[in-house]
Amino acid sequence: EDKVVQSPLSLVVHEGDTVTLNCSYEVTNFRSLLWYKQEKKAPTFLFMLTSSGIEKKSGRLSSILDKKELFSILNITATQTGDSAIYLCAVVDSNYQLIWGAGTKLIIKP
Amino acid sequence: DVKVTQSSRYLVKRTGEKVFLECVQDMDHENMFWYRQDPGLGLRLIYFSYDVKMKEKGDIPEGYSVSREKKERFSLILESASTNQTSMYLCASGTGGVDEKLFFGSGTQLSVL
């Protein structure tokens, strides 16, 4: 059965810290991996990763995919309280179905 | 700006009631989805639709049905609400294909008493 596992499930850090969120997957026909950020409302798209080793970057956020070891990481540097959210990882399979992880709840303390 | 609108932010219903959750998107997307989100379980797909009048079961369709009479509108129906259907319901639409990205509505927090 296809699955996506995120770790940790929750994380509390202080403002200014750097965090690394993990997403591992076992999906039979992998097409791409997506990261979303969910604050109080709708999840919003962060990154789509399809190739190993190519870092995607947006401001203080970056992400990379390892298709050999079947995982991705999402890094956030110099965290701010506005980074507090649930971070969701999903894998898209060859039928364009999404398999979601349970999410990592990140809390940034001032 | 891309917009997916869910009709209610919070709903409280009684066991056995019929519940309608409405979702409208203004991006002319082919694909629309209904998820429920529960703590520790992530997003679970209930139903999705890839065209008008077309629907496909997701991972947890039991107790739910859907309707897509127009491209922009995708409705989720709980025929007889039960307490285990208390959850956050998220609607999403997507472009489909290689660059599939989902755009989510703000969610409906449904409580069934």
Tab-separated table of C-alpha atoms in Angstrom:
chain	number	residue	atom	x	y	z
A	1	GLU	CA	0.000	0.000	0.000
A	2	ASP	CA	1.315	3.428	-0.920
A	3	LYS	CA	2.150	5.671	2.011
A	4	VAL	CA	3.754	8.972	2.897
A	5	VAL	CA	5.191	9.509	6.354
A	6	GLN	CA	6.134	12.885	7.759
A	7	SER	CA	8.319	13.508	10.757
A	8	PRO	CA	8.271	14.898	13.275
A	9	LEU	CA	4.530	15.148	13.841
A	10	SER	CA	5.085	18.357	15.764
A	11	LEU	CA	7.973	20.652	16.466
A	12	VAL	CA	8.439	23.696	18.696
A	13	VAL	CA	11.418	25.986	18.119
A	14	HIS	CA	12.426	29.558	18.869
A	15	GLU	CA	12.371	32.366	16.376
A	16	GLY	CA	15.605	32.476	14.426
A	17	ASP	CA	16.202	28.732	14.575
A	18	THR	CA	16.574	26.572	11.465
A	19	VAL	CA	14.229	23.615	11.081
A	20	THR	CA	14.228	20.557	8.852
A	21	LEU	CA	11.004	18.707	8.133
A	22	ASN	CA	11.069	15.215	6.703
A	23	CYS	CA	8.848	13.388	4.265
A	24	SER	CA	9.509	9.766	3.333
A	25	TYR	CA	7.418	7.787	0.916
A	26	GLU	CA	6.667	4.368	-0.443
A	27	VAL	CA	4.719	4.929	-3.634
A	28	THR	CA	4.677	2.414	-6.442
A	29	ASN	CA	4.632	4.817	-9.374
A	30	PHE	CA	6.114	8.100	-8.239
A	31	ARG	CA	5.598	11.159	-10.371
A	32	SER	CA	6.283	14.155	-8.111
A	33	LEU	CA	6.300	15.336	-4.514
A	34	LEU	CA	4.508	18.415	-3.293
A	35	TRP	CA	4.897	20.550	-0.183
A	36	TYR	CA	2.053	22.688	1.161
A	37	LYS	CA	1.809	25.104	4.064
A	38	GLN	CA	-1.459	25.196	6.007
A	39	GLU	CA	-2.118	28.008	8.411
A	40	LYS	CA	-5.603	28.539	9.785
A	41	LYS	CA	-7.226	28.265	6.441
A	42	ALA	CA	-6.487	26.597	3.137
A	43	PRO	CA	-3.231	24.779	2.392
A	44	THR	CA	-1.099	26.815	0.029
A	45	PHE	CA	1.363	25.391	-2.448
A	46	LEU	CA	5.088	25.677	-1.696
A	47	PHE	CA	7.107	23.378	-3.940
A	48	MET	CA	6.853	20.641	-6.508
A	49	LEU	CA	9.828	18.289	-6.765
A	50	THR	CA	10.332	15.786	-9.535
A	51	SER	CA	14.093	15.300	-9.838
A	52	SER	CA	16.619	14.133	-7.291
A	53	GLY	CA	19.238	16.506	-5.976
A	54	ILE	CA	17.825	19.724	-7.393
A	55	GLU	CA	17.080	22.192	-4.644
A	56	LYS	CA	14.007	24.336	-4.906
A	57	LYS	CA	14.226	27.626	-3.054
A	58	SER	CA	11.831	30.368	-2.109
A	59	GLY	CA	13.145	32.953	0.316
A	60	ARG	CA	14.025	31.224	3.580
A	61	LEU	CA	12.394	27.959	2.482
A	62	SER	CA	14.114	25.287	0.466
A	63	SER	CA	13.410	21.688	-0.396
A	64	ILE	CA	15.189	18.787	-1.992
A	65	LEU	CA	14.230	15.313	-3.125
A	66	ASP	CA	16.173	12.047	-2.917
A	67	LYS	CA	14.513	9.494	-5.189
A	68	LYS	CA	17.011	6.790	-4.312
A	69	GLU	CA	16.351	6.953	-0.562
A	70	LEU	CA	12.707	7.963	-1.119
A	71	PHE	CA	12.478	11.111	0.933
A	72	SER	CA	12.330	14.852	0.786
A	73	ILE	CA	13.233	17.545	3.284
A	74	LEU	CA	11.872	21.016	3.743
A	75	ASN	CA	14.265	23.491	5.361
A	76	ILE	CA	13.287	26.780	6.902
A	77	THR	CA	16.097	29.090	7.982
A	78	ALA	CA	15.861	32.057	10.350
A	79	THR	CA	12.344	31.037	11.343
A	80	GLN	CA	9.711	33.658	12.127
A	81	THR	CA	6.437	33.369	14.024
A	82	GLY	CA	4.640	33.578	10.697
A	83	ASP	CA	6.169	30.235	9.757
A	84	SER	CA	3.992	28.552	12.387
A	85	ALA	CA	1.736	26.207	10.430
A	86	ILE	CA	1.097	22.635	9.469
A	87	TYR	CA	3.395	21.554	6.648
A	88	LEU	CA	1.916	18.910	4.389
A	89	CYS	CA	3.731	16.612	2.024
A	90	ALA	CA	2.020	14.721	-0.786
A	91	VAL	CA	3.249	12.363	-3.482
A	92	VAL	CA	1.624	12.318	-6.902
A	93	ASP	CA	1.537	8.917	-8.555
A	94	SER	CA	1.406	8.036	-12.239
A	95	ASN	CA	-2.388	8.303	-12.216
A	96	TYR	CA	-2.097	11.810	-10.782
A	97	GLN	CA	-3.529	10.615	-7.487
A	98	LEU	CA	-2.171	12.327	-4.388
A	99	ILE	CA	-1.060	10.388	-1.333
A	100	TRP	CA	-0.822	12.684	1.671
A	101	GLY	CA	1.293	12.567	4.783
A	102	ALA	CA	-0.242	13.418	8.148
A	103	GLY	CA	1.582	16.737	8.312
A	104	THR	CA	4.113	18.339	10.658
A	105	LYS	CA	2.789	20.968	13.038
A	106	LEU	CA	5.455	23.630	13.446
A	107	ILE	CA	5.244	26.180	16.242
A	108	ILE	CA	7.675	29.082	16.338
A	109	LYS	CA	8.010	30.765	19.731
A	110	PRO	CA	8.970	34.435	19.802
B	1	ASP	CA	-6.395	35.628	-7.964
B	2	VAL	CA	-7.284	31.973	-7.843
B	3	LYS	CA	-10.310	31.257	-5.713
B	4	VAL	CA	-11.958	28.190	-4.238
B	5	THR	CA	-14.928	29.052	-2.068
B	6	GLN	CA	-16.600	26.779	0.439
B	7	SER	CA	-20.045	27.878	1.455
B	8	SER	CA	-19.693	27.516	5.211
B	9	ARG	CA	-16.770	27.929	7.576
B	10	TYR	CA	-18.479	26.205	10.517
B	11	LEU	CA	-21.507	23.913	10.622
B	12	VAL	CA	-23.223	22.151	13.482
B	13	LYS	CA	-25.669	19.391	12.599
B	14	ARG	CA	-27.515	16.634	14.409
B	15	THR	CA	-27.107	12.921	13.872
B	16	GLY	CA	-29.261	11.733	10.997
B	17	GLU	CA	-29.518	15.093	9.264
B	18	LYS	CA	-28.734	15.479	5.588
B	19	VAL	CA	-25.793	17.826	5.099
B	20	PHE	CA	-24.713	19.664	1.964
B	21	LEU	CA	-21.242	21.144	1.621
B	22	GLU	CA	-20.790	23.361	-1.395
B	23	CYS	CA	-17.601	24.260	-3.206
B	24	VAL	CA	-17.164	26.674	-6.095
B	25	GLN	CA	-13.999	27.442	-8.068
B	26	ASP	CA	-13.455	30.242	-10.531
B	27	MET	CA	-10.415	28.893	-12.361
B	28	ASP	CA	-12.136	26.693	-14.936
B	29	HIS	CA	-10.342	23.651	-13.506
B	30	GLU	CA	-11.292	20.193	-14.684
B	31	ASN	CA	-10.471	18.417	-11.426
B	32	MET	CA	-12.143	18.933	-8.091
B	33	PHE	CA	-11.653	17.070	-4.834
B	34	TRP	CA	-13.193	16.622	-1.415
B	35	TYR	CA	-10.952	15.754	1.515
B	36	ARG	CA	-11.481	15.396	5.200
B	37	GLN	CA	-8.701	16.296	7.588
B	38	ASP	CA	-8.401	14.816	11.056
B	39	PRO	CA	-5.544	15.313	13.536
B	40	GLY	CA	-2.784	12.772	12.996
B	41	LEU	CA	-4.407	11.350	9.879
B	42	GLY	CA	-3.667	14.082	7.378
B	43	LEU	CA	-5.814	14.613	4.320
B	44	ARG	CA	-7.957	11.717	3.214
B	45	LEU	CA	-9.648	11.763	-0.154
B	46	ILE	CA	-13.399	11.215	-0.100
B	47	TYR	CA	-14.371	11.752	-3.735
B	48	PHE	CA	-12.999	13.500	-6.752
B	49	SER	CA	-14.312	14.566	-10.122
B	50	TYR	CA	-12.419	15.091	-13.344
B	51	ASP	CA	-15.309	16.387	-15.401
B	52	VAL	CA	-18.902	17.507	-15.153
B	53	LYS	CA	-21.170	14.666	-14.038
B	54	MET	CA	-18.122	12.439	-13.524
B	55	LYS	CA	-17.102	11.238	-10.093
B	56	GLU	CA	-14.676	8.774	-8.628
B	57	LYS	CA	-14.460	7.315	-5.147
B	58	GLY	CA	-11.470	8.208	-3.093
B	59	ASP	CA	-10.114	6.381	-0.073
B	60	ILE	CA	-13.062	6.889	2.285
B	61	PRO	CA	-16.295	7.359	0.300
B	62	GLU	CA	-18.586	5.493	2.700
B	63	GLY	CA	-21.344	7.683	4.062
B	64	TYR	CA	-20.779	10.376	1.439
B	65	SER	CA	-21.967	11.190	-2.054
B	66	VAL	CA	-21.115	14.002	-4.454
B	67	SER	CA	-22.643	15.989	-7.250
B	68	ARG	CA	-21.028	17.903	-10.076
B	69	GLU	CA	-23.685	19.355	-12.336
B	70	LYS	CA	-21.578	22.322	-13.409
B	71	LYS	CA	-17.846	22.570	-13.931
B	72	GLU	CA	-17.321	25.175	-11.261
B	73	ARG	CA	-19.337	23.521	-8.501
B	74	PHE	CA	-18.679	20.319	-6.588
B	75	SER	CA	-20.985	19.378	-3.738
B	76	LEU	CA	-20.409	16.888	-0.949
B	77	ILE	CA	-23.478	15.291	0.596
B	78	LEU	CA	-23.784	13.454	3.874
B	79	GLU	CA	-27.048	11.564	3.477
B	80	SER	CA	-27.423	10.848	7.192
B	81	ALA	CA	-24.770	12.554	9.283
B	82	SER	CA	-23.077	10.576	12.024
B	83	THR	CA	-20.821	11.681	14.860
B	84	ASN	CA	-17.788	10.065	13.232
B	85	GLN	CA	-18.187	12.483	10.355
B	86	THR	CA	-17.256	15.374	12.614
B	87	SER	CA	-14.186	16.734	10.843
B	88	MET	CA	-12.636	19.506	8.799
B	89	TYR	CA	-13.700	19.208	5.168
B	90	LEU	CA	-11.498	20.702	2.490
B	91	CYS	CA	-12.399	21.212	-1.132
B	92	ALA	CA	-9.710	21.609	-3.770
B	93	SER	CA	-9.484	22.112	-7.487
B	94	GLY	CA	-6.592	21.400	-9.784
B	95	THR	CA	-5.402	21.783	-13.301
B	96	GLY	CA	-4.594	18.140	-13.754
B	97	GLY	CA	-1.732	16.725	-15.777
B	98	VAL	CA	1.988	16.990	-15.262
B	99	ASP	CA	1.912	20.250	-13.352
B	100	GLU	CA	-0.943	19.313	-11.072
B	101	LYS	CA	-1.191	21.754	-8.199
B	102	LEU	CA	-4.157	21.929	-5.932
B	103	PHE	CA	-5.867	25.087	-4.781
B	104	PHE	CA	-7.785	24.673	-1.578
B	105	GLY	CA	-10.833	26.277	-0.107
B	106	SER	CA	-10.774	27.565	3.467
B	107	GLY	CA	-12.413	24.462	4.826
B	108	THR	CA	-15.644	23.685	6.636
B	109	GLN	CA	-15.434	22.526	10.229
B	110	LEU	CA	-18.424	20.209	10.629
B	111	SER	CA	-19.593	19.090	14.037
B	112	VAL	CA	-22.221	16.358	14.204
B	113	LEU	CA	-23.895	16.114	17.594
